[in-house]
Amino acid sequence: MGLFVNPDNRAFQVALNSEIYIDKTGLLNYTNKVINTLQGYICNSRPRRFGKSITANMLAAYYSRGCDSTDMFSKYEIAKSNDFKKHMNKYDVIHFDTQWCLEPAGGPQGVVSYITKTVLEELRACYGEILPESISSLPAALAYINEATERKFVIIIDEWDILIRDEANNSKVQQEYIDFLRGLFKGIAPTKYIALAYMTGILPIKKLKTQSALNNFYEFTMLDADRLAPYIGFTEEEVAVLCKKYGRDYDKVKHWYDGYVLEDYQVYNPRAVVSLMLNGKYKSYWSDTGSYETILPLINKDFDGLKTAIIEMLSGADVKVNTRMFQNDTVSFANKDDVLTYLIHLGYLGYDQNTQSAFVPNEEIRIELKDAVESTKWNELLTFQQESEELLNATLDMDEELVAAKIEKIHEDYTSAIQYNNENSLSSVLTVAYLSAMLYYFKPIREFPSGRGFVDFVFIPKTEYINDYPAMIIELKWDKSREAAIEQIKNKHYPSAIENYTGDILLVGINYDKKTKEHQCVIEKYEK
């Protein structure tokens, strides 16, 4: 057992000792399936607070020769597999956290040499009789051991991207690190000495031009989690079990911490869910382990459409984003799409792979992003906030003419001439128009199934405001009439969408006349 080579299982035991541990050992079924294959090169990137290190420690505990983990894993999901013991504790494991290495290495410039020196010393302790002193290269040492013993290695790297993120302007350090990883993982020799490679961090592997620097790795990201989706964060089923155990309101937990869409899974932030279960406070736990100051330079970049996109998403809208050209670093930003893609990887935005759209996933993140934006004092945001506050007050006062006039003004100010008469633009305008509602309401629900159709917009007030603010059901019409909008709400029983809601409900019908560019509004109280 060493610091990096063949570690024991104590790090993972700490996670198992915790009051809340969600079983993610099912991931080992996948790694056991791809071990000793070309698919056994995995880069699994995810935001902070999403269990990266716990997963890395689990893999080390399972595969390392430096321990016996049979009892440790025997009561978890992996124990049901026929291959449970086939690979357990059968491999020489090299496991290191690149971020941890920064301090003992004396800074980023010494990281590669520190890792190489430390691992070589520990390998010599294991294989001193067959590993010549003349070998000073880690890849060469692994190849030499493999040739002599036919043993293969499992290599696990936590926070693999720290030098890509934090040393963005230090090209020498970055190039040395990328060359080190390439030497370790690419070529004929690594296919002989590597059984499994697993890297985890926030960013996917850096691109060189349009290709990955390590193009033999299979990547699982917040953009495309593929079969690893249920092992990134907590799933709805897992959170529901915790809510029942700790007596938490599942719907409220969902509003606050749900929203990341990975394949067919709704995924929750594990750190936030665990914190809520243990102390019972619904709040943002995001800033407890990080600061929005990280993203301030990003959202202030002078890219066409960036500020508008962020305001739209803060209001509850989805925004199309091209994620393909992002270079997976923190300096090569060419446009707003690159910034939004990075925010997705950081966890400040969710991503819908089917619609290729970004969005603010939940209330926790909306608070953090709102604080970041407000600290910038954007004129665009200040203007929208004022107009939106007046619109919300007019709606609550049931002032139909003023609501119509406010929406018309925002429509004119917000939408380009090309898009003005686009039906989708009206929905986007309405989302932005009610920006101020975010203070009192949860994220608006669009196209919500109910009764005999889909509600265009549903606004549900936060629990603390339920006695002061009504829920709002809003139906939009295009070249018809405001009366048609309100009748559709009634005839298709849209209020049934929130049948368990006990507070007041306003029904709002809005029509837009394409020829006259006039907006009309009718507002009624719903009589239950």
XYZ file of C-alpha atoms in Angstrom:
528
model
C 0.000 0.000 0.000
C 1.283 3.443 -0.907
C 0.213 7.032 -1.270
C -0.624 6.592 -4.958
C 0.086 2.940 -5.753
C -2.255 0.209 -4.501
C -4.074 2.385 -1.926
C -6.253 0.818 0.759
C -10.009 1.390 1.023
C -10.088 3.839 3.935
C -11.051 6.858 1.804
C -14.169 5.126 0.504
C -14.973 3.821 3.971
C -15.393 7.429 5.127
C -18.215 7.856 2.583
C -19.844 4.606 3.761
C -19.607 5.765 7.388
C -21.613 8.905 6.622
C -25.222 9.229 7.759
C -26.324 9.447 4.142
C -24.709 7.288 1.495
C -26.474 6.584 -1.798
C -25.385 3.329 -3.397
C -23.668 4.068 -6.717
C -21.731 0.793 -6.906
C -23.795 -0.102 -9.973
C -21.220 1.943 -11.887
C -18.795 -0.931 -11.275
C -20.949 -3.146 -13.470
C -20.084 -0.857 -16.355
C -16.379 -0.555 -15.555
C -16.188 -4.356 -15.142
C -17.795 -4.697 -18.553
C -15.251 -2.456 -20.299
C -12.135 -3.348 -18.327
C -9.424 -4.788 -20.583
C -11.192 -3.458 -23.691
C -10.728 -0.416 -25.912
C -13.725 1.127 -24.136
C -11.888 1.024 -20.815
C -10.652 4.610 -21.160
C -13.224 6.792 -19.383
C -13.392 10.517 -18.694
C -16.405 11.324 -16.526
C -16.728 15.082 -16.037
C -19.264 16.684 -13.707
C -19.629 19.841 -11.566
C -18.341 20.311 -8.046
C -20.512 18.744 -5.350
C -21.536 15.882 -7.646
C -19.519 13.093 -6.018
C -16.447 12.957 -8.249
C -14.012 12.052 -5.471
C -16.337 9.526 -3.826
C -16.615 7.717 -7.161
C -12.843 7.750 -7.666
C -12.332 6.404 -4.122
C -14.921 3.682 -4.773
C -13.086 2.518 -7.896
C -9.771 2.458 -6.047
C -11.250 0.490 -3.145
C -12.785 -2.049 -5.503
C -9.843 -2.708 -7.834
C -6.764 -2.121 -5.634
C -4.533 -5.041 -4.598
C -3.733 -2.990 -1.510
C -6.843 -4.098 0.378
C -9.578 -6.713 0.724
C -12.911 -5.004 0.050
C -15.172 -8.062 -0.069
C -17.081 -7.204 3.108
C -17.164 -3.509 2.211
C -19.059 -4.053 -1.036
C -21.021 -7.179 -0.099
C -24.244 -5.367 0.846
C -24.351 -3.020 -2.134
C -25.658 -3.253 -5.710
C -22.435 -4.578 -7.236
C -22.613 -7.674 -4.995
C -25.616 -8.894 -7.028
C -23.439 -9.191 -10.133
C -21.998 -12.507 -11.252
C -18.695 -10.670 -11.798
C -18.684 -9.230 -8.281
C -15.418 -10.935 -7.245
C -13.880 -11.458 -10.669
C -12.062 -8.113 -10.721
C -12.204 -7.109 -7.056
C -8.781 -6.240 -5.615
C -7.058 -7.920 -8.559
C -5.182 -4.944 -10.055
C -2.275 -2.670 -9.359
C -4.037 0.665 -8.953
C -2.486 4.097 -9.383
C -4.789 6.723 -7.901
C -3.964 10.397 -7.446
C -5.754 13.721 -7.114
C -4.016 16.286 -9.317
C -5.343 19.179 -7.242
C -3.944 17.687 -4.027
C -0.570 17.319 -5.728
C -0.226 21.087 -6.214
C 0.988 21.770 -2.648
C 3.574 18.998 -2.171
C 4.769 19.636 -5.735
C 5.541 23.255 -4.846
C 3.074 24.630 -7.389
C 1.698 23.766 -10.819
C 5.083 23.731 -12.534
C 6.177 20.793 -10.369
C 3.071 18.615 -10.554
C 4.121 16.279 -13.376
C 7.581 15.653 -11.926
C 6.134 15.141 -8.416
C 3.587 12.568 -9.609
C 6.208 10.776 -11.700
C 8.775 10.697 -8.885
C 6.322 9.539 -6.212
C 4.716 6.807 -8.314
C 8.088 5.512 -9.503
C 9.343 5.276 -5.908
C 6.267 3.305 -4.880
C 6.494 1.035 -7.938
C 10.107 0.274 -7.052
C 8.966 -0.706 -3.564
C 6.697 -3.263 -5.223
C 8.822 -4.268 -8.215
C 12.357 -3.216 -7.248
C 13.910 -6.437 -8.428
C 12.657 -5.998 -12.001
C 12.486 -2.206 -12.398
C 15.909 -0.737 -13.245
C 16.996 2.498 -11.564
C 17.734 3.931 -14.994
C 14.032 4.182 -15.831
C 12.771 7.686 -15.055
C 9.604 7.732 -17.174
C 6.318 6.568 -15.638
C 4.901 5.166 -18.926
C 8.198 3.319 -19.520
C 8.078 1.866 -15.986
C 4.528 0.591 -16.452
C 5.435 -0.938 -19.810
C 8.535 -2.563 -18.303
C 6.543 -4.092 -15.391
C 3.864 -5.343 -17.758
C 6.414 -7.017 -20.017
C 8.054 -8.720 -17.042
C 4.922 -9.760 -15.115
C 1.958 -9.406 -17.534
C 0.232 -7.429 -14.790
C -2.030 -4.591 -15.876
C -2.844 -1.333 -14.138
C -5.983 0.576 -13.245
C -5.211 4.313 -13.322
C -7.620 6.707 -11.583
C -7.084 10.476 -11.768
C -9.267 12.822 -9.709
C -9.491 16.546 -10.580
C -7.650 15.731 -13.793
C -8.430 19.178 -15.253
C -7.196 21.448 -12.465
C -4.173 22.567 -14.501
C -6.417 23.219 -17.506
C -8.795 25.364 -15.461
C -6.512 27.134 -12.989
C -3.419 27.521 -15.175
C -5.289 28.704 -18.246
C -2.607 31.191 -19.257
C 0.383 28.987 -18.458
C 0.836 27.197 -21.768
C 4.108 25.567 -20.669
C 2.525 23.863 -17.633
C -0.514 22.823 -19.632
C 1.508 21.384 -22.503
C 3.755 19.418 -20.129
C 0.670 17.996 -18.405
C -1.091 17.069 -21.661
C 2.113 15.428 -22.922
C 2.343 13.479 -19.641
C -1.226 12.196 -20.030
C -0.674 11.333 -23.666
C 2.454 9.370 -22.813
C 0.532 7.540 -20.106
C -2.548 6.660 -22.147
C -1.903 6.845 -25.901
C -0.046 4.419 -28.127
C 0.540 0.694 -28.417
C 2.283 0.217 -25.047
C -0.622 1.610 -22.928
C -3.064 -0.863 -24.511
C -0.868 -3.596 -23.027
C -0.348 -2.212 -19.513
C -3.679 -0.457 -18.866
C -6.711 -2.482 -17.807
C -8.845 0.578 -16.996
C -8.283 4.331 -17.062
C -10.740 6.601 -15.266
C -10.351 10.386 -15.138
C -12.790 12.746 -13.487
C -12.982 16.534 -13.275
C -15.241 19.417 -14.214
C -14.167 19.803 -17.841
C -14.146 17.243 -20.628
C -10.751 16.555 -22.176
C -9.191 19.637 -23.763
C -9.448 19.902 -27.522
C -6.464 20.591 -29.742
C -8.080 22.363 -32.684
C -11.207 20.213 -33.115
C -9.922 16.896 -31.734
C -9.619 15.693 -28.145
C -6.049 15.656 -26.815
C -6.799 12.084 -25.685
C -9.101 10.864 -28.416
C -9.015 7.244 -27.252
C -11.088 8.188 -24.183
C -14.850 7.766 -24.035
C -16.346 10.891 -22.505
C -19.389 11.132 -20.245
C -20.339 14.749 -19.553
C -23.147 17.058 -18.465
C -23.886 17.403 -22.181
C -24.030 13.673 -22.845
C -23.853 11.376 -19.826
C -24.926 8.303 -21.790
C -25.059 5.112 -19.676
C -23.367 6.773 -16.687
C -26.307 9.169 -16.198
C -27.760 7.499 -13.057
C -24.354 7.604 -11.382
C -23.911 11.379 -11.753
C -25.813 13.016 -8.917
C -28.925 11.689 -7.159
C -31.893 10.405 -9.159
C -35.547 11.219 -8.438
C -36.137 7.777 -6.926
C -33.167 8.141 -4.593
C -34.291 11.595 -3.460
C -37.868 10.391 -2.911
C -36.583 7.690 -0.532
C -34.552 10.270 1.395
C -37.537 12.638 1.635
C -39.651 9.878 3.114
C -36.937 8.921 5.600
C -36.223 12.488 6.748
C -39.769 13.865 6.445
C -38.997 16.428 3.747
C -41.513 17.812 1.233
C -40.571 16.077 -2.028
C -42.212 18.673 -4.299
C -40.376 21.468 -2.512
C -37.076 19.580 -2.719
C -37.711 19.120 -6.441
C -38.289 22.851 -6.976
C -35.103 23.707 -5.119
C -32.576 21.127 -6.273
C -33.854 19.123 -9.273
C -33.522 20.032 -12.934
C -30.376 18.543 -14.426
C -31.485 16.407 -17.366
C -29.167 13.484 -18.122
C -30.597 11.023 -20.627
C -33.918 9.849 -19.111
C -32.998 10.932 -15.598
C -33.827 14.033 -13.599
C -30.687 14.533 -11.522
C -30.220 16.386 -8.235
C -27.150 18.032 -6.718
C -26.003 15.490 -4.069
C -24.318 18.007 -1.771
C -27.439 20.172 -1.605
C -29.806 17.239 -1.040
C -27.672 15.757 1.750
C -27.339 19.172 3.439
C -31.094 19.724 3.297
C -31.901 16.280 4.665
C -29.554 16.745 7.605
C -30.456 20.301 8.628
C -33.896 20.860 7.074
C -33.181 24.295 5.586
C -34.273 25.052 2.027
C -31.613 27.400 0.739
C -28.721 27.585 -1.683
C -25.844 25.396 -0.525
C -23.936 26.134 -3.715
C -22.007 29.092 -2.305
C -20.954 27.075 0.757
C -18.303 25.347 -1.371
C -17.737 27.856 -4.136
C -18.360 31.430 -5.218
C -20.194 32.965 -8.129
C -17.124 35.157 -8.587
C -15.820 32.308 -10.754
C -18.405 33.093 -13.402
C -18.393 36.888 -13.277
C -15.664 37.242 -15.945
C -17.647 34.834 -18.122
C -21.061 36.478 -18.025
C -19.478 39.899 -18.523
C -17.843 38.943 -21.803
C -18.923 41.180 -24.670
C -20.495 38.548 -26.903
C -23.596 39.122 -29.011
C -26.708 37.789 -27.273
C -24.968 36.591 -24.094
C -26.660 38.947 -21.642
C -30.033 38.499 -23.304
C -29.673 34.705 -23.123
C -28.842 34.821 -19.409
C -31.779 37.126 -18.667
C -34.080 34.783 -20.592
C -32.873 31.766 -18.642
C -33.180 33.574 -15.322
C -36.791 34.210 -16.278
C -37.379 30.509 -16.859
C -36.820 30.162 -20.608
C -34.678 27.634 -22.455
C -32.007 28.963 -24.830
C -30.554 27.140 -27.822
C -26.807 26.615 -27.520
C -24.194 25.181 -29.869
C -21.890 23.162 -27.605
C -19.756 21.570 -30.322
C -17.060 24.230 -30.734
C -16.136 24.768 -27.078
C -12.439 23.927 -26.648
C -12.861 22.570 -23.108
C -10.615 25.180 -21.513
C -11.095 28.506 -19.752
C -9.499 30.874 -22.264
C -10.655 29.935 -25.762
C -14.067 31.629 -25.658
C -15.177 32.725 -29.129
C -18.882 33.501 -28.610
C -21.820 33.260 -26.232
C -22.275 29.547 -26.953
C -18.801 28.808 -25.586
C -19.608 30.684 -22.366
C -22.948 28.916 -21.966
C -21.316 25.541 -22.608
C -18.771 26.180 -19.872
C -21.575 27.202 -17.492
C -23.237 23.861 -18.245
C -20.081 21.980 -17.292
C -19.784 24.085 -14.119
C -23.363 23.178 -13.160
C -24.725 26.728 -13.359
C -26.918 25.669 -16.282
C -28.722 22.485 -17.195
C -28.759 21.081 -20.725
C -31.446 19.260 -22.680
C -29.716 17.021 -25.184
C -32.891 16.508 -27.227
C -33.600 20.209 -27.786
C -29.943 21.294 -27.522
C -31.020 23.990 -25.082
C -29.600 25.401 -21.869
C -31.670 26.488 -18.883
C -31.433 27.348 -15.194
C -32.105 23.978 -13.561
C -33.572 24.888 -10.174
C -34.163 27.480 -7.496
C -30.761 27.008 -5.862
C -28.912 27.811 -9.077
C -31.314 30.589 -10.017
C -30.447 32.356 -6.743
C -26.714 31.973 -7.370
C -26.923 33.139 -10.991
C -29.215 36.021 -10.083
C -26.776 37.209 -7.405
C -23.925 37.002 -9.897
C -25.813 38.968 -12.545
C -27.066 41.604 -10.101
C -23.537 42.173 -8.836
C -22.564 43.200 -12.375
C -25.248 45.938 -12.410
C -26.171 45.320 -16.045
C -28.297 48.125 -17.439
C -30.229 45.554 -19.450
C -31.208 43.673 -16.299
C -32.106 46.793 -14.342
C -34.427 47.929 -17.143
C -36.135 44.560 -17.428
C -36.537 44.278 -13.667
C -38.329 47.611 -13.439
C -40.657 46.884 -16.356
C -41.290 43.383 -15.070
C -42.110 44.533 -11.546
C -44.720 46.924 -12.948
C -46.168 44.128 -15.098
C -46.403 41.704 -12.178
C -48.118 44.306 -9.996
C -50.580 45.095 -12.789
C -51.348 41.389 -13.159
C -51.944 40.941 -9.438
C -54.159 44.063 -9.481
C -56.050 42.507 -12.438
C -55.456 45.665 -14.477
C -56.020 44.127 -17.907
C -55.246 47.204 -20.009
C -51.992 47.938 -18.189
C -50.893 44.285 -18.459
C -51.526 44.350 -22.210
C -49.646 47.650 -22.570
C -46.658 46.418 -20.540
C -46.362 43.169 -22.479
C -46.634 45.118 -25.735
C -43.821 47.442 -24.671
C -41.550 44.596 -23.621
C -42.368 42.794 -26.867
C -41.311 45.850 -28.865
C -38.155 46.526 -26.838
C -37.053 42.928 -26.529
C -37.725 41.293 -29.881
C -35.944 41.963 -33.162
C -37.974 42.990 -36.188
C -37.269 39.636 -37.843
C -38.634 37.666 -34.905
C -41.365 40.035 -33.794
C -44.183 38.107 -35.463
C -42.792 34.708 -34.610
C -45.117 32.762 -32.324
C -42.215 31.386 -30.302
C -40.990 34.904 -29.658
C -44.266 35.711 -27.876
C -43.639 32.859 -25.414
C -40.073 34.055 -24.870
C -41.282 37.611 -24.362
C -43.800 36.500 -21.757
C -41.106 34.568 -19.907
C -38.807 37.588 -19.779
C -41.714 39.927 -19.021
C -42.336 38.150 -15.728
C -38.661 38.205 -14.711
C -39.484 39.864 -11.368
C -41.785 36.959 -10.494
C -38.660 34.906 -9.709
C -38.505 36.634 -6.339
C -41.873 35.218 -5.284
C -42.490 32.283 -7.615
C -40.710 29.109 -8.572
C -39.470 28.702 -12.124
C -42.514 28.952 -14.434
C -43.686 25.644 -15.860
C -44.238 25.752 -19.617
C -46.462 23.414 -21.633
C -47.652 21.751 -18.446
C -49.981 18.758 -19.071
C -53.408 19.227 -17.544
C -57.017 18.272 -18.152
C -57.427 17.985 -21.900
C -54.382 19.890 -23.049
C -51.198 21.712 -22.111
C -51.056 24.919 -20.103
C -48.798 27.539 -21.709
C -47.498 28.876 -18.381
C -48.040 28.002 -14.732
C -46.551 30.166 -11.974
C -46.550 28.633 -8.474
C -45.615 30.925 -5.567
C -42.866 29.850 -3.191
C -44.168 28.408 0.036
C -43.348 31.508 2.073
C -45.395 33.683 -0.336
C -48.406 31.427 -0.845
C -50.647 33.617 1.321
C -49.650 36.829 -0.452
C -49.318 35.814 -4.101
C -51.762 33.768 -6.184
C -50.773 31.034 -8.574
C -51.126 32.140 -12.200
C -52.269 30.111 -15.196
C -51.506 31.959 -18.438
C -52.747 31.013 -21.901
C -51.417 32.700 -25.047
C -53.327 33.147 -28.298
C -52.151 34.247 -31.720
C -54.535 36.164 -33.995
C -57.594 35.034 -32.068
C -58.975 36.793 -28.985
C -58.312 37.168 -25.294
C -61.715 35.615 -24.628
C -60.668 32.516 -26.582
C -57.615 32.212 -24.374
C -59.561 32.389 -21.121
C -62.235 30.007 -22.425
C -59.587 27.450 -23.313
C -58.307 27.568 -19.742
C -61.794 26.820 -18.456
C -62.999 24.364 -21.080
C -59.871 22.237 -20.897
C -59.801 22.338 -17.095
C -56.291 23.742 -16.886
C -56.580 24.545 -13.165
C -56.534 20.783 -12.572
C -52.813 21.030 -13.311
C -52.406 22.337 -9.778
C -55.380 20.625 -8.141
C -53.450 20.119 -4.889
C -52.649 23.819 -4.673
C -54.678 25.423 -1.878
C -54.046 29.126 -2.527
C -55.739 31.620 -4.848
C -55.399 31.202 -8.619
C -55.525 33.846 -11.351
C -56.495 32.899 -14.901
C -54.780 35.116 -17.488
C -55.627 35.090 -21.201
C -53.396 37.036 -23.631
C -53.905 37.489 -27.372
C -51.497 39.003 -29.897
C -52.794 40.455 -33.170
C -50.155 40.000 -35.838
C -51.491 42.732 -38.127
C -52.017 45.487 -35.585
C -49.252 44.283 -33.229
C -51.700 44.858 -30.387
C -51.878 42.758 -27.241
C -55.110 42.140 -25.347
C -55.526 40.672 -21.893
C -58.294 39.326 -19.679
C -57.793 38.268 -16.046
C -60.197 36.362 -13.817
C -60.065 34.813 -10.389
C -60.571 31.083 -10.434
C -63.548 29.950 -8.402
C -62.875 26.451 -7.083
